[in-house]
Amino acid sequence: MPPTSIRLRVSLFSSPLFITSSKPATVRTFSTTLRRHEINKIVPSAEAAIADMQPNSTLLCGGFGLCGVPDTLINQVKATPHINGLTCVSNNAGIVGSGLGLLLASKQVSKMIASYVGENKLFEEQYLTGQIELELTPQGTLAERCRAGGAGIPAFYTPAAFGTVVQTGELPLRHNEDGTVGQYSEPKDVKVFRGKSYVMEEAIYADWAFIKAWKADRLGNLQFRGAAANFNGAMARNAAMTIVEAEHIVEPGEIDPAAVHVPGIYVKRVIQSTEGKQIEKVVNAKDPAAALGAGKDEAASKRERIVRRAAKEFKNGMYANLGIGMPMLAPSFVDPSVEVQLQSENGILGLGPYPAKGEEDADLINAGKETVTLARGAAVFGSDESFGMIRAGRIDLTILGAMQVSERGDLANWMLPGKIKGFGGAMDLVSNPENTKVVVTTEHVDKKGRPKIKKMCEFPLTGKACVSRIITDLCVFDVDFTKGLTLIEIADGVTVDEVKAKTEASFKVADDLKPML
């Protein structure tokens, strides 16, 4: 029998593959479609998902506050006490009794890498008494260290934290039982690019990552919802073993390809989330004056004066980031004709007002962990992208609180002696004062009557030469980083002599001194 040519189309590739045979046709019995083993990353339980997890692992844990936290997986680790000695990397450690706070209480964590201690008293106590090590890291730097590790980049340079204890190696990593410092951080390399100083930070590499997703399919494709994206995307791409707990497990194709936030190549295992969502701080919409406590006492009147003046800083078309507390109330006093896009560093551009009672959404919180809404046209994204736009100077204005400000514009707002809250995103927000105007809102003196505007800050710095304007209950100062302070506005009933008596820093008085409101 003469040889026969057979053209066989095999569905292995997007383009056809043709095979020619010179053997007799009777011996060829190919199927035109090759069967492949189905990819299925779904496992039946959290217990099965972490069955091979070892002690002393490095664990990335997504979430911000209680938003987007993989509670099902965390709870399973707590129920598996031999998994201890963990180095946990997360923005914060939840709260007492929830999130990573559970693993702190069970003593399964030996080290935290985080940006914020916050209101977690157990976290603060364990750190200050030497029970755990804490590598406190600026929030944007933390997000980028996780992103870089997953992208094969061993280190990078950032403007955040230059001139602070993070850069100089004076950050306490571990305390002794009596509260004295047992170990300090190492100084970081600094290089100058285009005339500006940058700090070198090394990438984080992790063994495990626990991720919370809104939707996942058996291929491992993920979709997040609202502000729950936060650190989850960057961390999912980093670890050797990424485990995802999803609210909804769907069939491949049910997540639109353009809506896949993390492709399945990064994900090893998927489980069904079984824990409900929690809200750390329920805040509802109210009249701005009522929010300030206006008319109730002198302190409320001072706050209202500061907030009303801060509202004048907004200009039409601005992109602005607001710190927690008084700055968050300033937009309520902005003229309706002025349109400003508010950015929240946990991954929102187009921040709306607080929700009406009963309309809270656990996936929509601001940087203060408070419930919020989205304005029409808002966008949501991960923390790594959020801080990219911040460091790059895309934010026109940031308004922050302060513990102290120096006459050269240095800012201290993250730590008081014996207490620690953490950096949060402040070090990143003040890292590009050439493009982002930094405005401080603060009462002129502290609760003991001591000046908060100093010749030099006594508390650890958030940033050097970064504050452009200071708004207090008494007055407004403009700041020149080389020449110092100029008094440009003064409150009704306040004299220049009173301002001098309550200000440690020296200042000039503008020739055209104006009323504050």
Short mmCIF file of C-alpha atoms in Angstrom, two decimals, residues 107-480:
data_model
loop_
_atom_site.label_atom_id
_atom_site.label_comp_id
_atom_site.label_asym_id
_atom_site.label_seq_id
_atom_site.Cartn_x
_atom_site.Cartn_y
_atom_site.Cartn_z
CA LYS A 107 1.35 33.84 70.83
CA GLN A 108 1.77 32.34 67.35
CA VAL A 109 3.42 35.51 65.98
CA SER A 110 7.05 36.31 66.76
CA LYS A 111 7.48 39.27 64.41
CA MET A 112 5.23 41.78 62.67
CA ILE A 113 6.11 43.86 59.61
CA ALA A 114 3.41 46.52 59.54
CA SER A 115 2.73 50.21 59.01
CA TYR A 116 0.29 50.74 61.84
CA VAL A 117 -0.32 49.57 65.38
CA GLY A 118 -3.40 51.72 65.73
CA GLU A 119 -5.90 51.00 68.47
CA ASN A 120 -4.72 47.42 69.04
CA LYS A 121 -3.62 47.67 72.67
CA LEU A 122 -2.44 44.05 72.75
CA PHE A 123 -0.15 44.66 69.77
CA GLU A 124 1.27 47.79 71.43
CA GLU A 125 1.74 46.04 74.78
CA GLN A 126 3.50 43.00 73.28
CA TYR A 127 5.83 45.24 71.29
CA LEU A 128 6.72 47.58 74.14
CA THR A 129 7.37 44.66 76.54
CA GLY A 130 9.57 42.64 74.19
CA GLN A 131 7.11 39.83 73.40
CA ILE A 132 7.23 40.42 69.64
CA GLU A 133 9.53 42.16 67.20
CA LEU A 134 8.07 44.95 65.07
CA GLU A 135 9.54 46.22 61.82
CA LEU A 136 7.48 49.38 61.46
CA THR A 137 7.33 50.38 57.79
CA PRO A 138 5.65 53.31 55.98
CA GLN A 139 2.44 52.11 54.41
CA GLY A 140 3.39 52.89 50.81
CA THR A 141 6.82 51.35 51.30
CA LEU A 142 5.19 48.20 52.70
CA ALA A 143 2.90 47.91 49.68
CA GLU A 144 5.82 48.43 47.29
CA ARG A 145 8.07 45.95 49.13
CA CYS A 146 5.35 43.32 48.67
CA ARG A 147 4.80 44.26 45.02
CA ALA A 148 8.55 44.29 44.28
CA GLY A 149 9.08 40.85 45.81
CA GLY A 150 6.39 39.42 43.57
CA ALA A 151 7.81 41.15 40.50
CA GLY A 152 11.37 39.92 40.88
CA ILE A 153 12.78 43.29 41.97
CA PRO A 154 15.11 42.89 44.96
CA ALA A 155 15.19 46.54 46.06
CA PHE A 156 14.07 50.03 45.10
CA TYR A 157 14.54 53.66 46.13
CA THR A 158 11.73 55.75 47.59
CA PRO A 159 11.53 59.35 48.85
CA ALA A 160 9.39 58.29 51.81
CA ALA A 161 11.05 58.38 55.27
CA PHE A 162 14.21 60.25 54.26
CA GLY A 163 15.57 62.04 57.33
CA THR A 164 13.52 59.94 59.76
CA VAL A 165 14.38 57.11 62.14
CA VAL A 166 13.45 54.65 59.38
CA GLN A 167 16.35 55.91 57.28
CA THR A 168 18.88 56.57 60.06
CA GLY A 169 18.47 53.18 61.77
CA GLU A 170 17.06 54.50 65.05
CA LEU A 171 13.77 52.64 64.91
CA PRO A 172 13.30 50.21 67.83
CA LEU A 173 12.74 46.69 66.49
CA ARG A 174 12.54 44.92 69.83
CA HIS A 175 12.17 46.04 73.43
CA ASN A 176 13.28 44.37 76.63
CA GLU A 177 10.73 43.35 79.25
CA ASP A 178 11.32 46.59 81.15
CA GLY A 179 10.52 48.67 78.06
CA THR A 180 14.09 49.62 77.19
CA VAL A 181 15.18 49.13 73.60
CA GLY A 182 16.84 45.78 72.96
CA GLN A 183 17.52 46.15 69.24
CA TYR A 184 17.45 48.99 66.71
CA SER A 185 16.96 48.87 62.96
CA GLU A 186 19.85 49.19 60.53
CA PRO A 187 20.59 52.45 58.65
CA LYS A 188 19.42 52.43 55.05
CA ASP A 189 21.36 53.37 51.96
CA VAL A 190 20.59 56.80 50.47
CA LYS A 191 21.20 57.96 46.92
CA VAL A 192 20.48 61.23 45.16
CA PHE A 193 18.54 61.18 41.89
CA ARG A 194 17.82 64.44 40.04
CA GLY A 195 18.84 66.43 43.10
CA LYS A 196 16.52 64.62 45.54
CA SER A 197 17.42 62.08 48.23
CA TYR A 198 15.92 58.60 48.16
CA VAL A 199 16.01 55.72 50.65
CA MET A 200 16.73 52.15 49.53
CA GLU A 201 14.22 49.55 50.63
CA GLU A 202 14.52 45.79 50.11
CA ALA A 203 11.71 43.67 48.74
CA ILE A 204 9.76 41.27 50.94
CA TYR A 205 9.68 37.58 49.99
CA ALA A 206 7.11 35.35 51.63
CA ASP A 207 6.43 31.65 52.05
CA TRP A 208 2.66 32.04 52.35
CA ALA A 209 0.00 34.61 51.54
CA PHE A 210 -3.57 34.65 52.85
CA ILE A 211 -5.83 36.64 50.52
CA LYS A 212 -9.51 37.65 50.66
CA ALA A 213 -11.32 37.97 47.31
CA TRP A 214 -14.88 38.74 46.30
CA LYS A 215 -14.86 36.20 43.44
CA ALA A 216 -12.50 33.41 42.42
CA ASP A 217 -12.70 30.59 39.89
CA ARG A 218 -11.06 27.16 39.86
CA LEU A 219 -8.19 28.56 37.75
CA GLY A 220 -7.34 30.99 40.56
CA ASN A 221 -8.45 34.19 38.82
CA LEU A 222 -9.50 36.80 41.39
CA GLN A 223 -11.77 39.82 41.55
CA PHE A 224 -11.88 42.21 44.50
CA ARG A 225 -14.66 44.55 45.57
CA GLY A 226 -14.38 48.18 46.67
CA ALA A 227 -11.63 49.07 49.12
CA ALA A 228 -11.14 45.38 49.94
CA ALA A 229 -8.50 45.29 47.18
CA ASN A 230 -6.03 47.15 49.49
CA PHE A 231 -2.94 44.94 50.02
CA ASN A 232 -4.56 41.77 48.67
CA GLY A 233 -3.45 42.17 45.06
CA ALA A 234 0.23 42.87 45.72
CA MET A 235 0.46 40.15 48.35
CA ALA A 236 -1.29 37.55 46.19
CA ARG A 237 1.44 37.99 43.58
CA ASN A 238 4.28 37.58 46.07
CA ALA A 239 4.23 34.34 48.01
CA ALA A 240 5.42 30.86 47.10
CA MET A 241 2.05 29.55 48.34
CA THR A 242 -0.87 31.93 47.85
CA ILE A 243 -4.16 30.75 49.34
CA VAL A 244 -7.33 32.66 48.59
CA GLU A 245 -10.60 32.61 50.45
CA ALA A 246 -13.38 33.87 48.22
CA GLU A 247 -16.89 35.00 49.03
CA HIS A 248 -18.08 33.55 45.71
CA ILE A 249 -16.44 30.68 43.81
CA VAL A 250 -17.55 30.86 40.18
CA GLU A 251 -16.98 29.00 36.93
CA PRO A 252 -14.15 30.07 34.61
CA GLY A 253 -15.46 32.79 32.32
CA GLU A 254 -17.90 34.23 34.86
CA ILE A 255 -15.35 36.88 35.78
CA ASP A 256 -14.93 39.14 32.76
CA PRO A 257 -11.29 38.96 31.62
CA ALA A 258 -10.97 42.74 32.00
CA ALA A 259 -12.25 42.46 35.58
CA VAL A 260 -9.63 39.92 36.70
CA HIS A 261 -7.56 41.78 39.28
CA VAL A 262 -5.12 38.91 39.92
CA PRO A 263 -4.54 36.28 37.21
CA GLY A 264 -4.63 32.68 38.36
CA ILE A 265 -0.93 32.10 37.68
CA TYR A 266 -0.18 33.58 41.10
CA VAL A 267 -2.70 31.52 43.07
CA LYS A 268 -2.15 27.97 44.34
CA ARG A 269 -5.28 27.20 46.38
CA VAL A 270 -8.82 28.56 46.70
CA ILE A 271 -11.31 27.94 49.50
CA GLN A 272 -14.81 29.13 50.27
CA SER A 273 -14.80 31.97 52.81
CA THR A 274 -17.02 31.09 55.76
CA GLU A 275 -16.56 34.09 58.04
CA GLY A 276 -18.79 37.15 57.89
CA LYS A 277 -17.50 40.66 57.21
CA GLN A 278 -16.84 43.09 60.03
CA ILE A 279 -16.76 46.89 60.25
CA GLU A 280 -14.28 48.47 62.64
CA LYS A 281 -15.75 51.99 62.77
CA VAL A 282 -19.32 52.67 61.74
CA VAL A 283 -19.63 56.37 60.95
CA ASN A 284 -22.83 57.80 59.52
CA ALA A 285 -23.62 61.03 57.73
CA LYS A 286 -24.54 63.92 59.96
CA ASP A 287 -24.69 67.69 59.85
CA PRO A 288 -21.10 69.04 59.67
CA ALA A 289 -21.65 71.34 62.62
CA ALA A 290 -22.98 68.42 64.68
CA ALA A 291 -19.95 66.33 63.68
CA LEU A 292 -17.70 69.02 65.09
CA GLY A 293 -19.80 69.38 68.21
CA ALA A 294 -20.35 73.02 67.32
CA GLY A 295 -21.89 75.16 70.03
CA LYS A 296 -21.20 72.63 72.77
CA ASP A 297 -17.90 73.84 74.18
CA GLU A 298 -14.81 75.91 73.48
CA ALA A 299 -12.89 72.95 72.06
CA ALA A 300 -15.63 72.33 69.48
CA SER A 301 -15.59 75.98 68.46
CA LYS A 302 -11.81 75.79 67.95
CA ARG A 303 -12.17 72.70 65.78
CA GLU A 304 -14.85 74.33 63.66
CA ARG A 305 -12.66 77.40 63.11
CA ILE A 306 -9.77 75.20 61.96
CA VAL A 307 -11.92 73.05 59.68
CA ARG A 308 -13.70 76.01 58.07
CA ARG A 309 -10.35 77.61 57.30
CA ALA A 310 -8.94 74.34 55.96
CA ALA A 311 -11.87 74.15 53.51
CA LYS A 312 -10.51 77.26 51.79
CA GLU A 313 -7.47 75.26 50.67
CA PHE A 314 -9.53 73.32 48.12
CA LYS A 315 -9.46 74.62 44.56
CA ASN A 316 -11.57 73.43 41.65
CA GLY A 317 -10.15 70.35 39.95
CA MET A 318 -7.82 69.36 42.79
CA TYR A 319 -6.97 65.81 43.80
CA ALA A 320 -6.65 65.80 47.60
CA ASN A 321 -5.87 63.32 50.36
CA LEU A 322 -7.16 63.95 53.87
CA GLY A 323 -5.88 62.62 57.18
CA ILE A 324 -8.23 61.25 59.81
CA GLY A 325 -10.00 63.55 62.27
CA MET A 326 -10.49 67.23 61.47
CA PRO A 327 -9.19 67.05 57.88
CA MET A 328 -11.94 64.58 56.92
CA LEU A 329 -14.59 67.16 57.89
CA ALA A 330 -13.17 69.98 55.76
CA PRO A 331 -14.92 68.98 52.48
CA SER A 332 -18.30 69.54 54.16
CA PHE A 333 -17.53 73.27 54.22
CA VAL A 334 -16.34 73.57 50.61
CA ASP A 335 -18.46 75.70 48.27
CA PRO A 336 -20.65 73.45 46.06
CA SER A 337 -19.21 75.11 42.95
CA VAL A 338 -15.78 73.64 43.73
CA GLU A 339 -15.29 70.05 42.55
CA VAL A 340 -12.49 68.15 44.28
CA GLN A 341 -11.60 64.48 43.92
CA LEU A 342 -10.73 62.98 47.31
CA GLN A 343 -8.22 60.13 47.46
CA SER A 344 -7.97 57.60 50.27
CA GLU A 345 -4.67 55.73 50.45
CA ASN A 346 -6.36 52.36 51.02
CA GLY A 347 -7.41 52.44 47.37
CA ILE A 348 -10.17 54.94 46.54
CA LEU A 349 -10.23 57.94 44.22
CA GLY A 350 -13.56 59.72 44.40
CA LEU A 351 -14.33 59.35 48.09
CA GLY A 352 -17.92 60.17 48.93
CA PRO A 353 -19.56 61.24 52.20
CA TYR A 354 -20.28 59.02 55.18
CA PRO A 355 -23.24 56.67 54.55
CA ALA A 356 -26.73 57.06 55.92
CA LYS A 357 -27.57 54.78 58.82
CA GLY A 358 -28.26 51.26 57.55
CA GLU A 359 -26.37 51.80 54.28
CA GLU A 360 -22.88 50.92 55.57
CA ASP A 361 -20.75 48.68 53.35
CA ALA A 362 -17.94 46.64 54.92
CA ASP A 363 -15.96 46.90 51.66
CA LEU A 364 -16.04 50.71 51.64
CA ILE A 365 -13.90 52.34 54.31
CA ASN A 366 -11.45 55.24 54.38
CA ALA A 367 -7.91 55.37 55.72
CA GLY A 368 -9.31 55.90 59.22
CA LYS A 369 -11.22 52.56 58.94
CA GLU A 370 -14.49 54.53 58.86
CA THR A 371 -17.47 53.62 56.68
CA VAL A 372 -17.74 55.80 53.56
CA THR A 373 -19.45 55.93 50.18
CA LEU A 374 -18.16 56.42 46.65
CA ALA A 375 -18.83 59.56 44.62
CA ARG A 376 -20.09 59.27 41.05
CA GLY A 377 -17.15 58.45 38.82
CA ALA A 378 -15.02 56.94 41.60
CA ALA A 379 -12.26 54.41 41.00
CA VAL A 380 -10.96 51.68 43.31
CA PHE A 381 -7.54 50.01 43.19
CA GLY A 382 -4.83 48.39 45.28
CA SER A 383 -2.63 50.05 47.90
CA ASP A 384 0.47 49.74 45.71
CA GLU A 385 -1.11 51.82 42.95
CA SER A 386 -2.53 54.26 45.48
CA PHE A 387 0.89 55.06 46.88
CA GLY A 388 2.40 55.19 43.42
CA MET A 389 0.17 58.16 42.63
CA ILE A 390 0.99 59.70 46.03
CA ARG A 391 4.78 59.42 45.78
CA ALA A 392 4.74 60.62 42.17
CA GLY A 393 3.08 63.88 43.19
CA ARG A 394 -0.24 63.25 41.46
CA ILE A 395 -2.01 64.40 44.63
CA ASP A 396 -2.24 68.21 44.66
CA LEU A 397 -3.01 68.63 48.36
CA THR A 398 -2.83 66.66 51.57
CA ILE A 399 -4.20 67.90 54.90
CA LEU A 400 -2.85 66.17 58.01
CA GLY A 401 -2.95 66.48 61.77
CA ALA A 402 0.22 67.10 63.77
CA MET A 403 1.73 66.60 67.19
CA GLN A 404 4.51 69.08 66.42
CA VAL A 405 5.67 71.21 63.50
CA SER A 406 9.03 72.98 63.32
CA GLU A 407 9.72 76.48 62.00
CA ARG A 408 11.35 74.89 58.92
CA GLY A 409 8.34 72.71 58.11
CA ASP A 410 9.43 69.43 59.75
CA LEU A 411 6.44 67.32 60.80
CA ALA A 412 6.01 64.89 63.72
CA ASN A 413 2.65 63.12 63.88
CA TRP A 414 3.14 59.39 64.45
CA MET A 415 4.47 58.80 67.98
CA LEU A 416 4.28 60.13 71.51
CA PRO A 417 6.67 58.97 74.24
CA GLY A 418 5.47 55.62 75.62
CA LYS A 419 2.76 55.29 73.00
CA ILE A 420 2.89 54.19 69.40
CA LYS A 421 0.31 54.36 66.62
CA GLY A 422 2.53 53.82 63.60
CA PHE A 423 3.32 55.68 60.40
CA GLY A 424 0.30 54.77 58.32
CA GLY A 425 0.58 56.57 55.00
CA ALA A 426 1.85 59.91 56.32
CA MET A 427 5.53 59.45 55.43
CA ASP A 428 4.57 58.82 51.81
CA LEU A 429 2.07 61.67 51.71
CA VAL A 430 4.70 64.24 52.74
CA SER A 431 7.51 62.77 50.60
CA ASN A 432 6.93 64.98 47.55
CA PRO A 433 6.26 68.52 48.85
CA GLU A 434 7.44 69.99 45.53
CA ASN A 435 4.23 68.68 43.91
CA THR A 436 1.92 67.92 46.84
CA LYS A 437 1.09 70.87 49.09
CA VAL A 438 1.18 69.69 52.71
CA VAL A 439 -1.18 71.55 55.05
CA VAL A 440 -1.30 70.85 58.78
CA THR A 441 -4.43 71.38 60.89
CA THR A 442 -3.83 71.41 64.65
CA GLU A 443 -4.74 73.19 67.85
CA HIS A 444 -2.06 75.76 68.63
CA VAL A 445 -1.12 74.23 71.98
CA ASP A 446 -1.47 70.75 73.46
CA LYS A 447 -3.73 69.76 76.35
CA LYS A 448 -1.16 71.03 78.85
CA GLY A 449 -0.84 74.39 77.14
CA ARG A 450 2.56 73.65 75.57
CA PRO A 451 3.32 75.03 72.09
CA LYS A 452 2.99 72.58 69.22
CA ILE A 453 4.82 74.86 66.77
CA LYS A 454 8.45 74.44 67.76
CA LYS A 455 11.91 75.62 66.80
CA MET A 456 12.75 71.95 66.33
CA CYS A 457 10.46 68.92 66.70
CA GLU A 458 11.16 66.89 69.84
CA PHE A 459 9.16 63.86 68.70
CA PRO A 460 10.32 61.48 65.93
CA LEU A 461 9.81 63.01 62.50
CA THR A 462 7.30 62.00 59.87
CA GLY A 463 9.08 64.14 57.28
CA LYS A 464 11.66 66.89 56.98
CA ALA A 465 10.94 70.27 55.38
CA CYS A 466 7.56 69.18 54.06
CA VAL A 467 4.81 71.38 55.59
CA SER A 468 3.83 74.42 53.51
CA ARG A 469 1.03 75.81 55.67
CA ILE A 470 -0.10 75.49 59.31
CA ILE A 471 -3.72 76.19 60.28
CA THR A 472 -4.49 76.43 64.01
CA ASP A 473 -7.35 77.77 66.09
CA LEU A 474 -5.40 81.04 66.49
CA CYS A 475 -3.89 81.75 63.11
CA VAL A 476 -2.40 80.62 59.80
CA PHE A 477 1.34 80.38 59.08
CA ASP A 478 3.03 79.97 55.75
CA VAL A 479 6.27 77.99 55.89
CA ASP A 480 9.44 78.64 53.92
#
